[in-house]
């Protein structure tokens, strides 16, 4: 773990072979989420479902690109983005701190 976020292709290149597939499946909880207008954090798939009927195929993508990143509540009681966690805790410790931080909402909830 080098503390970086990867898409599927980048992840496969970084972790080749069977071990990479297992790590990819295990990384599901670390999926990127962004805030919709209702101030809830959604994965890209949930975000599309939330906006597609309202904005169409191109509209939801534009909204995703403008959306603010998810924040989580740290042990000090403040809300921080993933980038803030990395800046404060470093590349490796940030993962554990992010995973233990309280999300704004439960994963997969629409």
PDB file of C-alpha atoms in Angstrom:
ATOM      1  CA  UNK A   1       0.000   0.000   0.000  1.00  0.00           C
ATOM      2  CA  UNK A   2       1.586   3.218  -1.158  1.00  0.00           C
ATOM      3  CA  UNK A   3      -1.216   5.488   0.080  1.00  0.00           C
ATOM      4  CA  UNK A   4      -2.433   6.374  -3.414  1.00  0.00           C
ATOM      5  CA  UNK A   5      -5.863   5.960  -4.971  1.00  0.00           C
ATOM      6  CA  UNK A   6      -6.125   3.956  -8.198  1.00  0.00           C
ATOM      7  CA  UNK A   7      -8.733   3.208 -10.812  1.00  0.00           C
ATOM      8  CA  UNK A   8      -9.171  -0.463 -11.823  1.00  0.00           C
ATOM      9  CA  UNK A   9      -6.500  -0.423 -14.541  1.00  0.00           C
ATOM     10  CA  UNK A  10      -3.930   1.372 -12.377  1.00  0.00           C
ATOM     11  CA  UNK A  11      -4.642  -0.994  -9.487  1.00  0.00           C
ATOM     12  CA  UNK A  12      -4.130  -4.018 -11.758  1.00  0.00           C
ATOM     13  CA  UNK A  13      -0.777  -2.613 -12.912  1.00  0.00           C
ATOM     14  CA  UNK A  14       0.339  -1.916  -9.332  1.00  0.00           C
ATOM     15  CA  UNK A  15      -0.871  -5.306  -7.989  1.00  0.00           C
ATOM     16  CA  UNK A  16      -0.572  -7.789 -10.891  1.00  0.00           C
ATOM     17  CA  UNK A  17      -1.947 -11.339 -10.765  1.00  0.00           C
ATOM     18  CA  UNK A  18      -4.325 -13.162  -8.451  1.00  0.00           C
ATOM     19  CA  UNK A  19      -3.190 -11.205  -5.406  1.00  0.00           C
ATOM     20  CA  UNK A  20      -4.269  -7.995  -7.137  1.00  0.00           C
ATOM     21  CA  UNK A  21      -7.816  -9.249  -7.707  1.00  0.00           C
ATOM     22  CA  UNK A  22      -8.168 -10.125  -4.034  1.00  0.00           C
ATOM     23  CA  UNK A  23      -6.800  -6.754  -2.968  1.00  0.00           C
ATOM     24  CA  UNK A  24      -9.170  -4.962  -5.388  1.00  0.00           C
ATOM     25  CA  UNK A  25     -12.163  -6.760  -3.868  1.00  0.00           C
ATOM     26  CA  UNK A  26     -10.903  -5.940  -0.379  1.00  0.00           C
ATOM     27  CA  UNK A  27     -10.532  -2.262  -1.283  1.00  0.00           C
ATOM     28  CA  UNK A  28     -14.262  -1.854  -1.996  1.00  0.00           C
ATOM     29  CA  UNK A  29     -14.825   0.102   1.224  1.00  0.00           C
ATOM     30  CA  UNK A  30     -12.280   2.666   0.010  1.00  0.00           C
ATOM     31  CA  UNK A  31     -14.240   3.708  -3.072  1.00  0.00           C
ATOM     32  CA  UNK A  32     -14.293   7.411  -3.914  1.00  0.00           C
ATOM     33  CA  UNK A  33     -17.453   9.243  -2.898  1.00  0.00           C
ATOM     34  CA  UNK A  34     -18.550  12.794  -3.627  1.00  0.00           C
ATOM     35  CA  UNK A  35     -21.252  14.989  -2.156  1.00  0.00           C
ATOM     36  CA  UNK A  36     -24.503  15.445  -4.052  1.00  0.00           C
ATOM     37  CA  UNK A  37     -26.677  18.535  -3.633  1.00  0.00           C
ATOM     38  CA  UNK A  38     -28.417  16.817  -0.712  1.00  0.00           C
ATOM     39  CA  UNK A  39     -25.025  16.860   1.056  1.00  0.00           C
ATOM     40  CA  UNK A  40     -24.794  13.054   1.104  1.00  0.00           C
ATOM     41  CA  UNK A  41     -21.753  11.164  -0.158  1.00  0.00           C
ATOM     42  CA  UNK A  42     -22.283   8.746  -3.055  1.00  0.00           C
ATOM     43  CA  UNK A  43     -20.036   6.432  -5.065  1.00  0.00           C
ATOM     44  CA  UNK A  44     -19.931   7.182  -8.795  1.00  0.00           C
ATOM     45  CA  UNK A  45     -22.590   4.501  -9.444  1.00  0.00           C
ATOM     46  CA  UNK A  46     -24.888   5.794  -6.712  1.00  0.00           C
ATOM     47  CA  UNK A  47     -24.293   9.368  -7.890  1.00  0.00           C
ATOM     48  CA  UNK A  48     -25.316   8.418 -11.434  1.00  0.00           C
ATOM     49  CA  UNK A  49     -28.477   6.732 -10.132  1.00  0.00           C
ATOM     50  CA  UNK A  50     -29.284   9.802  -8.048  1.00  0.00           C
ATOM     51  CA  UNK A  51     -28.891  12.332 -10.899  1.00  0.00           C
ATOM     52  CA  UNK A  52     -29.465  10.446 -14.156  1.00  0.00           C
ATOM     53  CA  UNK A  53     -33.248  10.965 -14.442  1.00  0.00           C
ATOM     54  CA  UNK A  54     -32.917  14.633 -13.563  1.00  0.00           C
ATOM     55  CA  UNK A  55     -29.829  15.579 -15.597  1.00  0.00           C
ATOM     56  CA  UNK A  56     -29.320  12.849 -18.194  1.00  0.00           C
ATOM     57  CA  UNK A  57     -26.170  10.945 -19.118  1.00  0.00           C
ATOM     58  CA  UNK A  58     -23.931  13.963 -19.678  1.00  0.00           C
ATOM     59  CA  UNK A  59     -25.465  16.075 -16.935  1.00  0.00           C
ATOM     60  CA  UNK A  60     -24.700  13.709 -14.077  1.00  0.00           C
ATOM     61  CA  UNK A  61     -21.051  13.483 -15.199  1.00  0.00           C
ATOM     62  CA  UNK A  62     -20.742  17.255 -15.130  1.00  0.00           C
ATOM     63  CA  UNK A  63     -22.309  17.294 -11.665  1.00  0.00           C
ATOM     64  CA  UNK A  64     -19.853  14.587 -10.475  1.00  0.00           C
ATOM     65  CA  UNK A  65     -16.898  16.607 -11.719  1.00  0.00           C
ATOM     66  CA  UNK A  66     -18.090  19.687  -9.785  1.00  0.00           C
ATOM     67  CA  UNK A  67     -19.030  17.792  -6.615  1.00  0.00           C
ATOM     68  CA  UNK A  68     -17.016  18.172  -3.425  1.00  0.00           C
ATOM     69  CA  UNK A  69     -15.227  15.081  -2.083  1.00  0.00           C
ATOM     70  CA  UNK A  70     -16.576  13.042   0.814  1.00  0.00           C
ATOM     71  CA  UNK A  71     -15.581  14.104   4.308  1.00  0.00           C
ATOM     72  CA  UNK A  72     -15.316  11.952   7.409  1.00  0.00           C
ATOM     73  CA  UNK A  73     -15.386  12.874  11.064  1.00  0.00           C
ATOM     74  CA  UNK A  74     -11.956  12.450  12.648  1.00  0.00           C
ATOM     75  CA  UNK A  75     -11.187  11.690  16.279  1.00  0.00           C
ATOM     76  CA  UNK A  76     -10.877  15.432  16.980  1.00  0.00           C
ATOM     77  CA  UNK A  77     -14.558  15.889  16.030  1.00  0.00           C
ATOM     78  CA  UNK A  78     -13.859  17.802  12.801  1.00  0.00           C
ATOM     79  CA  UNK A  79     -14.760  16.750   9.251  1.00  0.00           C
ATOM     80  CA  UNK A  80     -11.951  16.202   6.746  1.00  0.00           C
ATOM     81  CA  UNK A  81     -11.508  15.049   3.144  1.00  0.00           C
ATOM     82  CA  UNK A  82      -9.274  12.124   2.173  1.00  0.00           C
ATOM     83  CA  UNK A  83      -6.580  14.588   1.095  1.00  0.00           C
ATOM     84  CA  UNK A  84      -6.725  16.224   4.533  1.00  0.00           C
ATOM     85  CA  UNK A  85      -6.264  12.816   6.206  1.00  0.00           C
ATOM     86  CA  UNK A  86      -3.211  12.110   4.017  1.00  0.00           C
ATOM     87  CA  UNK A  87      -1.681  15.520   4.760  1.00  0.00           C
ATOM     88  CA  UNK A  88      -2.167  15.081   8.497  1.00  0.00           C
ATOM     89  CA  UNK A  89      -1.419  11.357   8.998  1.00  0.00           C
ATOM     90  CA  UNK A  90       0.844  10.527   6.030  1.00  0.00           C
ATOM     91  CA  UNK A  91       0.284   8.115   3.145  1.00  0.00           C
ATOM     92  CA  UNK A  92       0.177   4.887   5.142  1.00  0.00           C
ATOM     93  CA  UNK A  93      -1.508   5.816   8.437  1.00  0.00           C
ATOM     94  CA  UNK A  94      -4.215   7.804   6.617  1.00  0.00           C
ATOM     95  CA  UNK A  95      -5.895   4.566   5.446  1.00  0.00           C
ATOM     96  CA  UNK A  96      -6.459   3.259   8.980  1.00  0.00           C
ATOM     97  CA  UNK A  97      -7.586   6.645  10.245  1.00  0.00           C
ATOM     98  CA  UNK A  98      -9.967   7.100   7.273  1.00  0.00           C
ATOM     99  CA  UNK A  99     -11.446   3.626   7.779  1.00  0.00           C
ATOM    100  CA  UNK A 100     -12.020   4.282  11.479  1.00  0.00           C
ATOM    101  CA  UNK A 101     -13.470   7.776  10.925  1.00  0.00           C
ATOM    102  CA  UNK A 102     -17.226   8.250  10.940  1.00  0.00           C
ATOM    103  CA  UNK A 103     -18.683   8.672   7.429  1.00  0.00           C
ATOM    104  CA  UNK A 104     -21.362  11.262   6.766  1.00  0.00           C
ATOM    105  CA  UNK A 105     -23.775   8.428   5.929  1.00  0.00           C
ATOM    106  CA  UNK A 106     -23.792   4.655   5.595  1.00  0.00           C
ATOM    107  CA  UNK A 107     -22.299   3.193   2.428  1.00  0.00           C
ATOM    108  CA  UNK A 108     -24.771   2.361  -0.330  1.00  0.00           C
ATOM    109  CA  UNK A 109     -27.660   4.247   1.251  1.00  0.00           C
ATOM    110  CA  UNK A 110     -29.744   6.231  -1.236  1.00  0.00           C
TER     111      UNK A 110
END
